[in-house]
XYZ file of C-alpha atoms in Angstrom:
734
model
C -162.070 -2.150 60.994
C -158.686 -1.636 59.452
C -157.516 -3.923 56.658
C -154.015 -5.244 57.148
C -152.012 -7.059 54.523
C -149.015 -8.174 56.527
C -147.225 -9.718 53.571
C -146.533 -6.284 52.225
C -147.050 -4.381 55.469
C -149.483 -2.024 53.853
C -152.274 -0.439 55.732
C -155.559 0.979 54.524
C -158.666 2.280 56.322
C -161.981 0.676 55.895
C -164.739 2.529 54.094
C -167.323 1.301 56.567
C -169.401 4.056 58.090
C -171.698 2.157 60.488
C -170.256 3.572 63.709
C -168.756 6.761 62.378
C -170.154 10.059 63.575
C -169.096 12.330 60.767
C -168.229 15.946 61.455
C -171.041 17.118 59.220
C -173.298 16.528 62.218
C -171.059 17.993 64.795
C -171.336 21.372 66.427
C -174.424 22.417 64.538
C -175.971 23.891 67.729
C -173.282 26.591 67.759
C -173.526 28.631 64.533
C -173.069 32.123 65.767
C -169.278 32.037 65.907
C -167.665 30.173 63.044
C -164.215 30.137 64.591
C -165.359 28.688 67.900
C -167.640 26.276 66.077
C -164.602 24.950 64.098
C -162.556 24.607 67.260
C -165.324 22.589 68.853
C -165.650 20.318 65.826
C -161.901 19.727 65.715
C -161.896 18.889 69.412
C -164.677 16.271 68.903
C -162.733 14.734 66.018
C -159.751 14.407 68.282
C -161.924 12.698 70.926
C -163.161 10.197 68.337
C -159.660 9.361 67.088
C -158.702 6.581 69.523
C -161.652 4.468 68.298
C -162.135 5.559 64.684
C -158.771 6.558 63.276
C -157.104 3.436 61.807
C -153.608 4.942 61.806
C -153.634 6.430 65.307
C -156.243 4.557 67.271
C -155.976 1.640 69.653
C -159.296 -0.018 68.864
C -157.695 -2.911 66.861
C -155.205 -3.569 69.681
C -157.990 -3.785 72.192
C -160.102 -6.077 69.981
C -157.208 -8.474 69.206
C -155.993 -8.505 72.824
C -159.511 -9.527 73.932
C -159.439 -12.393 71.424
C -155.945 -13.436 72.587
C -157.222 -13.660 76.141
C -159.810 -16.209 75.046
C -158.013 -19.566 75.365
C -160.806 -21.405 73.510
C -160.352 -19.160 70.478
C -156.583 -19.366 70.526
C -156.607 -23.169 70.775
C -158.834 -23.423 67.669
C -156.325 -21.493 65.488
C -153.892 -23.405 63.283
C -150.212 -22.695 63.796
C -149.967 -20.402 60.748
C -153.106 -18.509 61.845
C -151.714 -18.041 65.329
C -148.361 -16.889 63.981
C -150.166 -14.387 61.670
C -152.350 -13.243 64.552
C -149.486 -12.510 66.886
C -147.509 -10.865 64.101
C -150.489 -8.596 63.259
C -151.017 -7.718 66.896
C -147.355 -6.871 67.110
C -147.653 -4.631 64.110
C -150.468 -2.683 65.748
C -148.374 -2.213 68.863
C -145.556 -0.929 66.676
C -147.970 1.402 64.906
C -148.754 3.235 68.139
C -145.164 3.279 69.430
C -145.274 0.283 71.802
C -142.067 -1.175 70.462
C -141.273 -3.734 73.202
C -144.850 -5.067 73.194
C -144.622 -5.414 69.432
C -141.337 -7.349 69.632
C -142.713 -9.609 72.416
C -145.658 -10.633 70.243
C -143.464 -11.154 67.167
C -140.863 -13.166 69.129
C -143.598 -15.399 70.440
C -144.673 -15.931 66.861
C -141.094 -16.730 65.919
C -140.849 -19.325 68.672
C -143.912 -20.987 67.221
C -142.292 -21.012 63.794
C -139.207 -22.612 65.219
C -141.135 -25.317 67.040
C -143.576 -26.032 64.210
C -141.457 -25.056 61.201
C -142.870 -27.708 58.917
C -146.429 -26.336 59.351
C -145.567 -22.704 58.494
C -145.438 -21.536 54.821
C -142.109 -20.062 53.743
C -143.763 -16.771 52.737
C -145.128 -16.337 56.330
C -141.675 -17.118 57.798
C -140.177 -14.517 55.531
C -142.764 -11.922 56.386
C -142.288 -12.479 60.134
C -138.522 -12.008 59.863
C -139.089 -8.771 57.991
C -141.543 -7.645 60.670
C -139.013 -8.411 63.396
C -136.293 -6.543 61.536
C -138.533 -3.481 61.112
C -139.575 -3.494 64.778
C -135.922 -3.462 65.931
C -135.127 -0.695 63.404
C -137.984 1.325 64.930
C -136.321 0.834 68.290
C -133.102 2.128 66.793
C -134.826 5.227 65.316
C -136.639 5.938 68.554
C -133.485 5.659 70.710
C -131.187 7.560 68.352
C -133.109 9.901 66.053
C -136.269 11.239 67.635
C -135.809 14.560 69.347
C -132.174 14.530 68.507
C -130.612 18.025 68.213
C -128.108 16.906 65.658
C -129.217 18.272 62.294
C -127.255 15.584 60.449
C -129.244 12.708 61.891
C -130.980 10.487 59.246
C -129.268 12.335 56.367
C -128.224 9.743 53.802
C -125.465 8.654 53.322
C -125.041 8.665 57.110
C -122.162 10.821 58.244
C -119.768 9.974 61.105
C -121.266 12.478 63.494
C -124.764 11.071 62.980
C -124.036 7.378 63.662
C -126.275 5.733 66.207
C -125.035 5.809 69.760
C -127.320 2.944 70.815
C -126.423 0.147 68.371
C -128.434 -2.843 69.564
C -131.541 -1.927 67.534
C -129.759 -1.778 64.174
C -127.675 -4.859 64.993
C -130.795 -6.929 65.763
C -132.272 -5.657 62.533
C -129.252 -6.897 60.606
C -129.476 -10.345 62.282
C -133.047 -10.856 61.164
C -132.458 -9.545 57.643
C -129.416 -11.715 57.121
C -131.522 -14.788 58.147
C -134.259 -13.656 55.764
C -131.770 -13.129 52.933
C -130.326 -16.551 53.508
C -133.747 -17.978 52.841
C -134.458 -15.527 49.910
C -131.413 -13.668 48.558
C -133.666 -11.973 45.964
C -135.648 -10.029 48.568
C -134.624 -6.498 47.581
C -136.539 -4.859 50.407
C -134.549 -6.774 52.921
C -131.318 -6.082 51.084
C -132.022 -2.324 51.067
C -132.820 -2.229 54.824
C -129.715 -4.326 55.608
C -127.563 -1.721 53.941
C -129.397 1.136 55.720
C -129.123 -0.524 59.139
C -125.379 -1.224 58.639
C -124.766 2.431 57.707
C -126.533 3.736 60.812
C -123.922 2.072 63.078
C -120.863 2.404 60.910
C -120.772 -1.202 59.836
C -121.041 -0.505 56.127
C -119.445 -1.971 54.015
C -117.719 -4.555 56.210
C -120.900 -5.717 57.945
C -122.739 -6.422 54.645
C -121.792 -9.526 52.686
C -120.373 -8.531 49.292
C -123.172 -10.191 47.353
C -125.763 -8.204 49.362
C -124.005 -4.905 49.375
C -125.370 -1.934 47.463
C -122.121 -0.351 46.162
C -121.199 3.050 47.403
C -120.948 4.416 43.832
C -124.699 3.898 43.378
C -125.200 6.779 45.765
C -122.670 9.133 44.252
C -124.045 12.372 42.893
C -123.588 12.799 39.168
C -123.342 16.567 39.304
C -121.671 19.025 41.634
C -123.727 21.066 44.089
C -123.027 22.886 47.403
C -124.114 21.130 50.588
C -127.188 22.173 52.476
C -127.136 22.124 56.292
C -130.088 21.398 58.514
C -130.438 24.438 60.743
C -133.903 23.683 62.155
C -132.720 22.349 65.571
C -130.864 25.565 66.461
C -133.668 27.799 65.104
C -136.470 26.035 66.972
C -138.148 25.078 63.677
C -137.627 21.297 64.303
C -141.119 20.750 65.628
C -142.033 17.085 65.911
C -145.141 15.936 64.095
C -146.701 13.341 61.885
C -147.147 14.018 58.149
C -148.274 17.523 57.303
C -147.894 20.605 55.191
C -145.606 23.574 55.095
C -145.942 27.232 53.846
C -143.158 29.798 53.707
C -144.417 33.348 53.078
C -144.829 36.777 54.563
C -147.899 36.685 56.884
C -147.417 39.985 58.706
C -146.339 42.329 55.939
C -142.806 42.980 57.130
C -141.184 41.577 53.956
C -139.655 38.676 55.906
C -140.562 35.085 55.204
C -142.415 33.277 57.976
C -143.156 29.577 58.412
C -146.498 27.799 58.975
C -146.622 24.032 59.534
C -149.429 21.553 60.040
C -149.761 18.094 61.513
C -152.263 15.525 60.326
C -152.851 14.264 63.854
C -156.248 15.548 65.016
C -154.465 17.010 68.088
C -151.629 18.387 65.990
C -151.487 22.185 66.264
C -151.143 24.417 63.253
C -148.083 26.516 64.093
C -146.859 29.924 62.978
C -143.257 31.062 63.290
C -142.434 34.693 62.591
C -139.133 35.696 61.070
C -137.459 38.295 63.272
C -135.106 39.633 60.639
C -132.050 38.828 62.645
C -131.742 35.123 61.705
C -134.146 33.980 64.427
C -137.800 32.818 64.503
C -140.349 33.197 67.213
C -143.470 31.084 67.530
C -146.597 33.239 67.369
C -149.265 30.506 67.228
C -151.195 31.704 70.273
C -151.044 35.380 69.516
C -152.252 34.612 65.960
C -155.419 33.049 67.378
C -154.489 29.646 65.998
C -154.691 27.700 69.212
C -157.044 24.802 68.752
C -156.799 24.876 64.921
C -155.508 21.299 64.531
C -155.051 18.625 61.936
C -154.382 19.089 58.263
C -152.225 17.024 55.936
C -151.632 19.903 53.626
C -151.874 23.769 53.736
C -151.600 26.535 51.214
C -151.835 30.320 51.106
C -153.511 33.043 49.041
C -155.171 36.411 49.493
C -158.679 35.229 48.743
C -160.411 38.431 49.765
C -157.979 40.864 48.102
C -157.293 42.794 51.329
C -153.518 42.592 51.082
C -153.113 39.903 53.783
C -152.259 36.287 53.020
C -154.872 33.786 54.213
C -154.393 30.070 54.914
C -156.342 27.025 53.739
C -156.056 23.823 55.846
C -156.981 20.476 54.228
C -158.097 17.493 56.301
C -159.224 13.900 56.174
C -157.060 12.278 53.546
C -156.744 8.469 53.524
C -159.392 8.127 56.312
C -162.473 7.078 54.386
C -165.739 8.079 56.104
C -163.848 9.295 59.178
C -162.095 11.687 56.832
C -165.234 13.666 56.216
C -163.807 16.490 58.225
C -164.147 20.149 57.439
C -161.291 22.050 55.918
C -160.446 25.491 57.389
C -160.226 28.822 55.616
C -158.278 31.083 58.023
C -158.704 34.772 57.177
C -155.722 36.971 57.982
C -157.095 39.912 59.951
C -153.962 42.012 59.259
C -152.684 42.195 62.820
C -150.930 38.750 63.008
C -154.284 37.236 63.829
C -156.428 34.729 61.976
C -160.081 33.982 62.095
C -161.629 30.696 60.830
C -164.307 31.724 58.303
C -164.954 28.308 56.771
C -168.674 28.218 57.495
C -169.350 31.898 56.755
C -167.534 31.613 53.422
C -169.477 28.581 52.210
C -166.512 26.233 52.187
C -167.904 24.168 55.100
C -171.220 23.100 53.621
C -169.911 19.731 52.503
C -166.931 17.809 53.996
C -164.893 15.141 52.217
C -161.526 13.661 52.715
C -158.862 15.654 50.939
C -155.285 16.836 51.046
C -155.050 18.841 47.833
C -156.449 22.091 46.500
C -155.319 24.989 44.351
C -156.182 28.685 43.933
C -156.651 30.508 40.607
C -158.823 33.157 39.047
C -160.484 30.699 36.732
C -163.081 33.178 35.420
C -160.765 36.211 35.273
C -163.022 38.440 37.332
C -160.215 39.660 39.654
C -160.712 37.320 42.657
C -159.424 33.826 43.446
C -161.479 30.719 43.016
C -160.650 27.326 44.545
C -160.548 23.787 43.375
C -160.580 21.063 46.076
C -159.631 17.553 44.977
C -161.532 14.957 47.087
C -160.983 11.257 47.625
C -163.572 8.836 46.157
C -166.315 11.522 46.107
C -166.883 14.394 43.650
C -164.317 17.196 43.798
C -165.382 20.786 44.253
C -164.853 23.983 42.274
C -165.717 26.980 44.460
C -166.293 30.232 42.591
C -165.524 33.430 44.628
C -168.249 36.073 44.558
C -165.807 38.823 45.579
C -167.546 39.399 48.884
C -166.014 36.633 50.955
C -168.468 33.896 49.852
C -167.923 30.794 47.673
C -170.319 28.388 46.023
C -169.565 25.090 44.358
C -170.090 24.941 40.584
C -168.078 21.706 39.905
C -171.068 19.908 38.365
C -172.031 22.722 36.057
C -168.412 23.354 35.096
C -167.785 19.657 34.311
C -164.892 19.112 36.772
C -166.355 16.627 39.298
C -163.512 14.117 38.474
C -164.929 11.205 40.644
C -161.413 9.949 41.398
C -159.146 9.360 44.397
C -157.540 12.778 43.984
C -154.056 13.383 45.385
C -152.817 16.473 43.457
C -154.333 19.472 41.668
C -152.716 22.476 39.945
C -153.784 25.350 37.641
C -151.773 26.497 34.659
C -152.517 28.142 31.336
C -151.007 25.300 29.252
C -152.634 26.515 25.985
C -151.621 30.172 26.502
C -155.099 31.467 25.773
C -155.205 33.706 28.823
C -157.280 31.645 31.273
C -156.039 28.996 33.691
C -156.581 25.291 32.992
C -156.737 22.552 35.619
C -154.741 19.308 35.998
C -156.036 16.675 38.467
C -153.775 13.785 39.601
C -155.619 10.602 40.618
C -154.274 7.620 42.472
C -155.222 4.424 40.645
C -157.047 5.996 37.750
C -156.481 8.203 34.688
C -155.585 11.800 35.397
C -157.548 14.772 34.069
C -156.545 17.881 32.166
C -159.534 20.179 32.196
C -159.193 22.812 29.499
C -160.841 26.113 30.436
C -163.320 26.924 27.741
C -164.323 30.247 29.261
C -167.749 31.075 30.750
C -166.955 28.670 33.663
C -166.955 25.627 31.449
C -164.207 22.962 31.154
C -163.460 19.959 28.950
C -161.174 16.996 29.874
C -158.513 16.706 27.182
C -155.990 14.491 29.101
C -156.432 11.406 26.859
C -156.587 13.527 23.731
C -153.241 15.203 24.616
C -151.685 12.014 26.022
C -151.138 13.367 29.578
C -153.351 10.961 31.547
C -150.455 8.984 33.084
C -149.131 7.829 35.514
C -152.252 5.910 36.391
C -151.086 5.781 40.054
C -149.938 9.313 40.638
C -149.596 11.802 43.493
C -147.900 15.248 43.381
C -147.998 17.292 40.231
C -146.881 20.702 39.031
C -146.993 23.026 36.065
C -143.647 24.709 35.478
C -141.187 25.646 32.698
C -138.170 23.398 33.156
C -136.437 24.335 29.930
C -137.157 28.112 29.880
C -138.780 28.166 26.512
C -141.763 30.163 27.737
C -144.257 27.293 27.540
C -145.676 25.466 30.546
C -144.476 21.972 31.088
C -146.136 19.357 33.309
C -144.568 16.910 35.739
C -146.690 14.157 37.321
C -145.028 11.811 39.864
C -145.835 8.123 40.287
C -146.804 6.547 43.573
C -146.926 2.785 43.196
C -143.459 1.640 44.303
C -142.214 -0.177 47.447
C -138.790 -0.158 49.026
C -137.759 -3.079 46.835
C -138.465 -1.026 43.747
C -136.271 1.745 45.126
C -133.476 -0.731 45.734
C -133.893 -2.066 42.172
C -133.606 1.467 40.787
C -130.331 2.126 42.616
C -128.946 -1.234 41.486
C -129.920 -0.650 37.846
C -132.413 -3.529 37.852
C -135.775 -3.570 36.137
C -138.905 -2.854 38.109
C -142.607 -2.977 37.466
C -143.031 0.422 39.131
C -144.795 2.943 36.915
C -142.390 5.808 36.065
C -142.968 9.511 36.578
C -144.235 11.450 33.583
C -142.626 14.697 32.338
C -144.594 16.391 29.561
C -142.938 19.240 27.648
C -145.313 21.945 26.450
C -144.988 22.366 22.668
C -146.190 25.998 22.581
C -149.259 25.267 20.535
C -151.484 23.680 23.183
C -149.964 20.167 23.172
C -147.361 18.132 25.027
C -144.440 15.950 24.177
C -143.539 13.032 26.545
C -140.025 14.036 27.499
C -138.881 11.140 29.628
C -136.339 9.756 27.146
C -134.948 13.191 26.323
C -134.452 14.148 29.970
C -132.308 11.027 30.769
C -133.409 10.954 34.418
C -130.979 9.459 36.930
C -133.852 8.271 39.153
C -136.664 6.275 37.604
C -138.362 5.373 40.899
C -139.086 8.397 43.085
C -142.403 7.641 44.895
C -142.860 11.183 46.401
C -145.577 12.604 48.567
C -144.108 16.120 49.049
C -142.791 17.808 45.913
C -141.726 21.286 44.887
C -139.357 23.154 42.639
C -136.859 25.972 43.056
C -133.348 26.979 42.052
C -130.483 25.331 43.943
C -127.764 27.590 42.563
C -129.484 30.599 40.913
C -128.602 29.427 37.376
C -132.121 30.272 36.239
C -133.209 26.627 35.716
C -135.708 25.118 38.158
C -134.566 22.089 40.192
C -136.681 19.534 42.097
C -136.834 18.385 45.690
C -139.010 15.383 46.506
C -140.179 14.211 49.915
C -140.305 10.465 49.477
C -141.624 7.529 51.431
C -144.903 5.819 52.187
C -147.028 4.690 55.101
C -145.186 1.462 55.923
C -142.352 1.770 58.417
C -139.855 0.021 56.161
C -140.207 2.618 53.444
C -137.024 4.420 54.489
C -135.659 5.999 51.339
C -133.694 9.266 50.863
C -135.652 12.316 49.895
C -134.406 13.226 46.456
C -132.641 16.358 45.124
C -132.667 16.503 41.308
C -130.632 19.236 39.602
C -131.818 20.714 36.304
C -129.114 20.410 33.622
C -130.187 23.532 31.693
C -133.364 21.920 30.539
C -131.677 18.828 29.062
C -132.267 16.496 31.986
C -132.070 16.059 35.733
C -129.126 14.719 37.747
C -129.449 13.113 41.148
C -127.458 15.296 43.552
C -128.965 13.880 46.741
C -125.732 12.608 48.294
C -123.656 15.732 47.514
C -126.340 18.126 48.570
C -126.996 16.685 52.086
C -130.742 16.689 51.292
C -131.172 12.940 51.462
C -133.231 12.762 54.617
C -134.416 9.191 55.282
C -137.633 10.126 57.165
C -140.996 10.383 55.408
C -141.129 13.682 53.438
C -144.255 15.784 53.027
C -144.718 19.520 52.515
C -141.705 21.082 50.648
C -140.974 24.813 50.239
C -138.084 26.548 48.452
C -137.520 29.981 50.039
C -134.627 32.333 50.863
C -135.396 32.465 54.599
C -132.124 34.162 55.556
C -132.232 36.597 52.578
C -128.653 35.894 51.514
C -129.667 35.560 47.863
C -130.027 31.768 47.522
C -132.974 29.513 48.242
C -133.166 27.355 51.330
C -135.530 24.384 51.705
C -138.031 23.760 54.446
C -139.572 20.288 54.609
C -142.177 18.805 56.942
C -141.194 15.299 58.012
C -143.210 12.477 59.654
C -145.390 9.529 58.731
C -148.980 8.453 59.133
C -148.778 6.022 62.064
C -148.963 7.384 65.631
C -145.320 6.311 66.222
C -143.932 7.667 62.942
C -143.275 11.223 64.172
C -140.239 13.223 63.230
C -138.754 16.683 63.371
C -139.122 19.159 60.531
C -135.955 20.305 58.776
C -134.744 23.646 57.392
C -131.872 23.116 54.980
C -129.749 26.211 54.644
C -128.215 26.701 51.171
C -124.454 27.143 51.620
C -123.691 28.046 47.971
C -120.316 29.896 48.275
C -120.460 33.640 47.781
C -117.440 33.690 45.563
C -119.353 31.576 43.021
C -122.695 33.221 43.723
C -124.914 33.614 40.739
C -127.141 36.698 40.716
C -130.873 36.896 41.426
C -133.940 39.114 41.474
C -136.919 38.872 43.891
C -140.278 40.126 42.682
C -143.445 40.674 44.694
C -146.385 41.269 42.392
C -149.546 42.941 43.522
C -152.635 42.806 41.354
C -155.148 45.640 41.001
C -157.451 44.520 38.205
C -156.005 41.018 38.658
C -156.256 39.132 41.929
C -154.219 40.823 44.667
C -151.878 37.743 45.028
C -151.098 37.918 41.298
C -151.540 34.142 41.070
C -151.344 33.179 37.425
C -149.182 36.161 36.289
C -146.323 35.288 33.957
C -142.874 36.801 34.332
C -140.297 37.060 31.586
C -136.717 38.077 32.394
C -134.203 38.653 29.590
C -130.513 38.680 30.475
C -127.223 38.719 28.714
C -124.784 36.161 29.954
C -121.367 35.175 28.577
C -122.051 37.187 25.442
C -125.375 35.576 24.749
C -128.963 36.504 25.425
C -131.419 34.164 27.139
C -134.874 34.361 28.649
C -136.066 33.035 32.017
C -139.803 32.486 32.734
C -141.833 32.129 35.932
C -145.508 31.881 36.760
C -146.747 33.224 40.076
C -148.013 30.386 42.277
C -146.867 28.410 45.321
C -145.191 25.684 43.318
C -146.123 22.014 43.617
C -149.257 20.380 44.980
C -147.794 19.318 48.353
C -145.914 22.180 50.054
C -146.033 25.891 49.368
C -143.296 28.240 48.147
C -143.699 32.005 48.709
C -145.826 33.783 46.142
C -142.989 36.271 45.908
C -140.845 35.002 43.057
C -137.046 34.753 43.496
C -135.417 34.217 40.065
C -131.847 33.080 39.480
C -130.049 35.118 36.848
C -126.797 33.115 36.428
C -123.810 35.407 35.958
C -125.874 38.363 34.678
C -125.442 41.490 36.774
C -128.295 43.332 35.127
C -131.638 42.471 33.594
C -131.964 43.605 29.989
C -135.753 43.347 29.984
C -138.367 42.537 32.621
C -141.941 41.771 31.439
C -145.066 41.075 33.487
C -148.176 39.482 31.878
C -151.104 39.885 34.221
C -154.218 37.577 34.349
C -156.327 40.612 33.521
C -154.568 40.916 30.163
C -152.471 43.980 31.233
C -148.807 44.072 30.231
C -145.842 45.880 31.716
C -142.164 45.940 30.791
C -139.012 47.710 31.913
C -135.379 47.578 30.823
C -131.933 47.777 32.417
C -132.644 46.660 36.051
C -129.928 45.828 38.450
C -129.705 42.333 39.802
C -129.701 41.278 43.499
C -132.580 43.338 44.767
C -136.170 42.910 45.972
C -138.874 44.754 43.943
C -142.579 45.378 44.361
C -144.476 45.625 41.105
C -148.106 46.771 41.277
C -150.335 46.159 38.289
C -150.893 49.944 37.969
C -147.349 51.101 38.814
C -145.184 53.056 36.368
C -142.002 51.488 37.690
C -140.929 48.806 40.219
C -140.499 49.915 43.835
C -137.402 48.752 45.666
C -138.259 47.021 48.942
C -136.037 46.479 52.035
C -133.929 43.375 51.865
C -132.322 42.582 55.150
C -129.692 40.038 54.321
C -128.758 38.121 57.464
C -127.382 34.890 58.750
C -129.404 32.359 60.678
C -129.042 32.970 64.433
C -126.334 30.871 66.108
C -127.297 28.667 69.049
């Protein structure tokens, strides 16, 4: 049974397993065809969802409705208990999208409060008003935002062409919030939502009392940036889903970037969209043999079998406790735009645990990719690749079991000794930094190096944000609520644990860089997170998909611009990237091949009703101010074919001075996947003075005097880079 804490409107699944039929026992009679066996298991999981999935199912509604129909039981409840009961039942209706039924139950509870006010605690009255406000705001979102073909909808600050047409939902929200704030003016969550609701119908600032108004200047960007435009509706990439993952990469070998998206709903189809090279995308899910491959909160890509084709890993079961013991999927790319599920044949399906995070690396430097899977509340797994399509778990022997509620994992050679190390982000527990000792052995040095925080963390990435050639580490906190976000914008103190940004010192240690970076946003609370270069200045920027499970957690996704390694400025408002809906998988990629990176984000929440359309934000950086770039596709020979873990050094001369730019080949952050092809901003430099590649095998290559603005293939055994076709185009017009 689900646990509901209405006071904070949080929601968590039970860990009870009494009536759960876990997928480990499903489909075992059909072992001859791994792909069909997986499809059957996924179908059975979907069939169990109405009764066993606490976010999507109706079991709790049916149970409570049965109790409500028992007059004897109802008459024995005290007034506060009956108010709480009806409010909770209303919440469950809201969770599955039955908005009017939700409002009916909550209004009946409100009538009880009005008749028996002296018997109801003030905190319960306040909670009920918040619930009513959120329910009407959901009506507003449903009527005005879902399935809307206006790409500006829900972009914060709300623009004139994206105002709600149907205004009653937001107006009712404001009425309840104003009543709540009259009782408790210090409720920052209510204050935030009041300002949001007023903006959706064009009644900000006049509709918000001055003392409750969040001033407009609090949302002003502190640095200039060109505006991004959501082009997903006209390109057919605005698929509607719950929370999920995103990959942008070339899956059919035509040197064009395709899109793969997932949906955590057990009936949510994994979808493949092929780039046509003329600015358009065509869905190829069925022809790719992906029909029936469903579910997955996160996805990532790699060529695990070194055959030259990118494969896909689908991760399932996060947040679901025992019901989350669902198999992941390893989808082998057959090379003809067709995939085959090889999970069971490969050894990855022998043990299932709830997860949404994993990472590929050649941890033993034998030329093929190994896999770490971070599990929730059970031991994590380290799968070593035998080079013949089979994996086996050595986590216990390697010393990397973790035993945490794992939400993010990344590999990176932080100590520059040639082999990849592993960082594990845990929610509500110390994080791990497993130093690779060689010979498939690891040692946790997180506390020793001072990188165990935040203690409530989620996404994480290794990167080099100051271009000094040493890997830095960013770990993002996940313990805020919407009131903490409001406090951050208002400059008020908050108990929320801050993000941690650790600068690599070049000698195997880290320096906590939070004070030096002078971050504009102290409360971020992201799920999706990745990095790329907004303006090709050579410094990596951040885009965060923010939010949380509760409906009221409507906060702008955040765009943070890198100020040449000296800090990060909030450019959310100016960039047009401040989408209010829940943000998950994030990918930076030049999908239209015009030389700058666009951003694809998977949007949607966890509850059945919290669906939304994905967004593709086109980078409109003006050509007259265009910085230069180079795109590099690396292909390993002695190293793994994907070249994951390779280090790139680019030396350029710019404005009379020389500087170096560094990249490591990977898919970026721990929630969302950039292309493995590396697109590197060069600033105003028209030529590259020196290009160096440092391969995981230990091989080194270097070339000099290379022209900017081209796409190059570099094989580990090649004498010189090979120029690849680069079909610059514009996104197709509707």
